[in-house]
Amino acid sequence: AQSVTQPDIHITVSEGASLELRCNYSYGATPYLFWYVQSPGQGLQLLLKYFSGDTLVQGIKGFEAEFKRSQSSFNLRKPSVHWSDAAEYFCAVGARTGFQKLVFGTGTRLLVSP
Amino acid sequence: NAGVTQTPKFQVLKTGQSMTLQCAQDMNHNSMYWYRQDPGMGLRLIYYSASEGTTDKGEVPNGYNVSRLNKREFSLRLESAAPSQTSVYFCASSVSVSGTGLDEQFFGPGTRLTVL
């Protein structure tokens, strides 16, 4: 079964600074990978996803993520953080066989300081 | 186009009471899901319905039942609520057309449930 680890519970970044959120997965083959964002009091919104092909994936709101098979990682990046990016971010992994359920990481809460 | 809607938004129950959380989607999606979100635990799948007429257990099904009423609606029932079921519950849906890869799940706004 697949699993996801997000090692950072909280991260604080200054507005305008770059951001990298870490995600490591465990799966026997190349999985489907997702990043979701949850603003306070809201449901989850998809930022980006990786299925196959180019390992650098572009998403909404200026986010990107890079799939690195050798490191079993799918880290989320943004070159310049805005105050509105403060939220909780979830990495998720899906298997390529069977019914395609997602397994979510425990989330990383991003705080943006002025 | 409302997407995924959930009712109620907030609920307080006493231990042993029952209730049903309602979820509906207007995107003609085939698959629907119920998750619970607890601090430090991320989202955990309770039940899912791959298609109309089918339901299956997820990671944490104990204490819950579900009904896929039709293609649009997927309800979650707590027969005898316990304090351990205090959580935020999210419903989600996805297209899930076979052979097209894993589709994006669209989430509702959540139901915040407190069991005293």
XYZ file of C-alpha atoms in Angstrom:
230
model
C 0.000 0.000 0.000
C 1.147 3.509 -0.674
C 2.019 6.082 1.999
C 3.068 9.715 2.166
C 5.317 11.601 4.561
C 5.364 15.349 4.979
C 8.173 15.899 7.465
C 7.457 19.554 8.241
C 4.395 20.283 10.390
C 4.836 24.067 10.232
C 6.940 26.328 8.036
C 7.272 30.099 8.305
C 8.440 32.064 5.282
C 8.835 35.788 4.794
C 6.661 37.370 2.151
C 8.591 37.475 -1.123
C 10.929 34.644 -0.148
C 11.028 31.293 -1.895
C 9.232 28.237 -0.598
C 9.823 24.502 -0.724
C 7.516 22.010 0.964
C 8.741 18.445 1.210
C 6.839 15.299 0.327
C 8.164 11.736 0.287
C 6.109 8.770 -0.809
C 6.321 5.021 -0.555
C 4.993 2.948 -3.439
C 6.306 0.025 -5.437
C 6.046 1.757 -8.787
C 5.587 5.277 -10.085
C 2.475 6.608 -8.397
C 0.073 9.381 -9.210
C 1.058 12.415 -7.111
C -0.927 15.464 -6.068
C -0.605 18.637 -4.060
C -3.721 20.170 -2.495
C -4.129 23.411 -0.560
C -6.610 24.088 2.211
C -7.351 27.643 3.261
C -8.753 28.143 6.771
C -12.315 26.861 7.074
C -12.361 25.633 3.472
C -12.237 22.367 1.599
C -9.209 21.228 -0.375
C -8.273 22.626 -3.773
C -5.977 20.915 -6.260
C -2.722 22.812 -6.940
C -1.098 20.368 -9.351
C -0.730 16.702 -10.219
C 1.817 14.344 -11.752
C 0.788 11.374 -13.840
C 3.679 10.791 -16.230
C 6.072 12.556 -18.596
C 7.857 15.771 -17.647
C 8.952 15.516 -14.039
C 8.539 19.269 -13.431
C 4.863 20.052 -13.105
C 3.331 23.515 -13.174
C 0.214 24.277 -11.184
C -2.073 27.103 -10.263
C -1.130 30.193 -8.234
C 2.503 30.032 -9.411
C 3.319 26.706 -7.752
C 5.414 23.934 -9.261
C 6.542 20.507 -8.110
C 9.290 18.163 -9.206
C 8.994 14.393 -9.209
C 12.291 12.711 -8.319
C 12.031 8.956 -8.639
C 15.473 8.312 -7.129
C 14.500 10.179 -3.954
C 10.813 9.139 -3.892
C 9.990 12.797 -3.529
C 7.524 15.294 -4.944
C 8.456 18.635 -3.398
C 6.326 21.735 -3.913
C 8.003 25.050 -4.712
C 7.137 28.675 -5.263
C 9.740 31.331 -6.102
C 8.066 34.207 -4.246
C 5.477 33.686 -1.523
C 2.509 36.018 -1.059
C 0.620 36.544 2.201
C -2.414 34.880 0.610
C -0.438 31.618 0.320
C -0.762 31.059 4.070
C -2.687 27.784 4.286
C -2.240 24.088 4.888
C -0.730 22.020 2.100
C -1.307 18.330 1.570
C 0.615 15.914 -0.600
C -1.300 12.847 -1.788
C -0.410 9.657 -3.617
C -2.591 7.346 -5.672
C -1.903 3.832 -6.914
C -1.900 2.989 -10.611
C -3.796 -0.268 -10.158
C -7.116 -1.094 -8.610
C -9.614 1.582 -7.686
C -7.762 4.826 -7.548
C -8.007 6.029 -3.958
C -5.793 8.777 -2.633
C -3.644 8.568 0.488
C -2.905 11.948 2.033
C 0.044 13.151 4.045
C -0.458 14.820 7.410
C -0.068 18.292 5.940
C 2.288 21.257 6.313
C 0.954 24.532 7.644
C 2.537 27.530 5.932
C 2.778 30.800 7.814
C 3.822 33.940 5.921
C 5.493 36.711 7.871
C 5.484 40.348 6.661
C -22.768 24.934 -10.752
C -22.357 24.519 -6.983
C -19.759 21.706 -7.128
C -19.835 19.606 -3.957
C -22.206 20.706 -1.205
C -22.407 19.390 2.348
C -24.983 19.818 5.079
C -24.886 20.701 7.866
C -21.826 22.952 8.273
C -21.682 22.482 12.038
C -23.226 19.934 14.402
C -22.988 19.137 18.088
C -24.140 15.724 19.268
C -24.304 13.942 22.584
C -22.702 10.524 22.918
C -25.056 7.869 21.572
C -27.052 10.156 19.307
C -27.298 9.435 15.599
C -27.103 11.708 12.604
C -26.622 11.709 8.856
C -24.245 13.968 6.973
C -25.459 14.829 3.502
C -23.345 15.333 0.388
C -24.371 16.159 -3.161
C -22.438 16.942 -6.341
C -23.703 18.457 -9.568
C -20.722 17.614 -11.787
C -22.036 14.236 -12.990
C -19.112 12.506 -11.296
C -19.048 8.744 -10.943
C -17.098 8.396 -7.696
C -17.687 9.911 -4.277
C -15.748 9.790 -1.004
C -16.040 10.578 2.683
C -12.964 11.649 4.635
C -12.355 12.766 8.177
C -9.682 15.303 9.077
C -8.080 15.333 12.496
C -5.158 17.483 13.695
C -1.838 15.910 12.817
C -3.518 13.042 10.941
C -4.247 14.560 7.560
C -7.298 13.235 5.716
C -8.315 9.630 6.190
C -10.758 7.846 3.925
C -13.851 6.516 5.695
C -15.890 5.092 2.801
C -16.037 5.549 -0.923
C -18.381 4.801 -3.763
C -16.616 3.990 -7.009
C -19.850 4.242 -8.960
C -23.579 4.495 -8.377
C -24.785 1.392 -6.583
C -21.454 0.440 -4.999
C -19.812 1.359 -1.702
C -16.603 0.172 -0.057
C -14.736 0.646 3.184
C -11.775 2.945 3.371
C -9.111 3.251 6.032
C -11.326 4.099 9.047
C -14.890 2.765 8.490
C -15.753 1.615 12.019
C -18.755 3.432 13.502
C -19.991 4.715 10.142
C -22.357 3.646 7.385
C -22.920 5.158 3.962
C -25.590 5.244 1.299
C -25.102 6.151 -2.346
C -28.640 7.360 -2.850
C -28.191 8.125 -6.550
C -25.407 9.408 -8.759
C -25.522 12.863 -7.116
C -25.847 12.025 -3.427
C -23.689 10.155 -0.931
C -24.611 10.257 2.753
C -22.629 9.297 5.850
C -24.422 8.042 8.946
C -23.234 7.848 12.521
C -25.541 5.383 14.270
C -24.278 5.966 17.813
C -21.912 8.897 18.010
C -18.792 8.705 20.184
C -16.396 11.475 21.280
C -13.720 9.849 19.079
C -15.827 10.825 16.080
C -15.338 14.515 16.795
C -13.741 15.683 13.561
C -14.158 17.656 10.373
C -15.798 15.581 7.661
C -15.209 16.181 3.990
C -17.069 14.789 1.034
C -15.358 14.634 -2.347
C -16.153 13.466 -5.867
C -14.231 12.593 -9.003
C -15.021 11.675 -12.572
C -13.188 8.301 -12.396
C -13.589 7.208 -15.969
C -11.739 3.945 -16.457
C -8.500 4.207 -18.359
C -7.999 7.923 -18.034
C -5.684 7.924 -15.058
C -6.440 9.184 -11.592
C -8.784 12.131 -11.667
C -8.820 15.197 -9.496
C -11.037 14.962 -6.452
C -13.254 17.973 -5.787
C -13.979 18.674 -2.150
C -16.931 20.120 -0.312
C -16.537 22.785 2.399
C -16.716 20.283 5.259
C -18.886 19.564 8.292
C -17.449 20.294 11.719
C -18.854 17.699 14.148
C -18.434 17.749 17.918
C -19.555 14.799 20.033
C -19.859 15.538 23.740
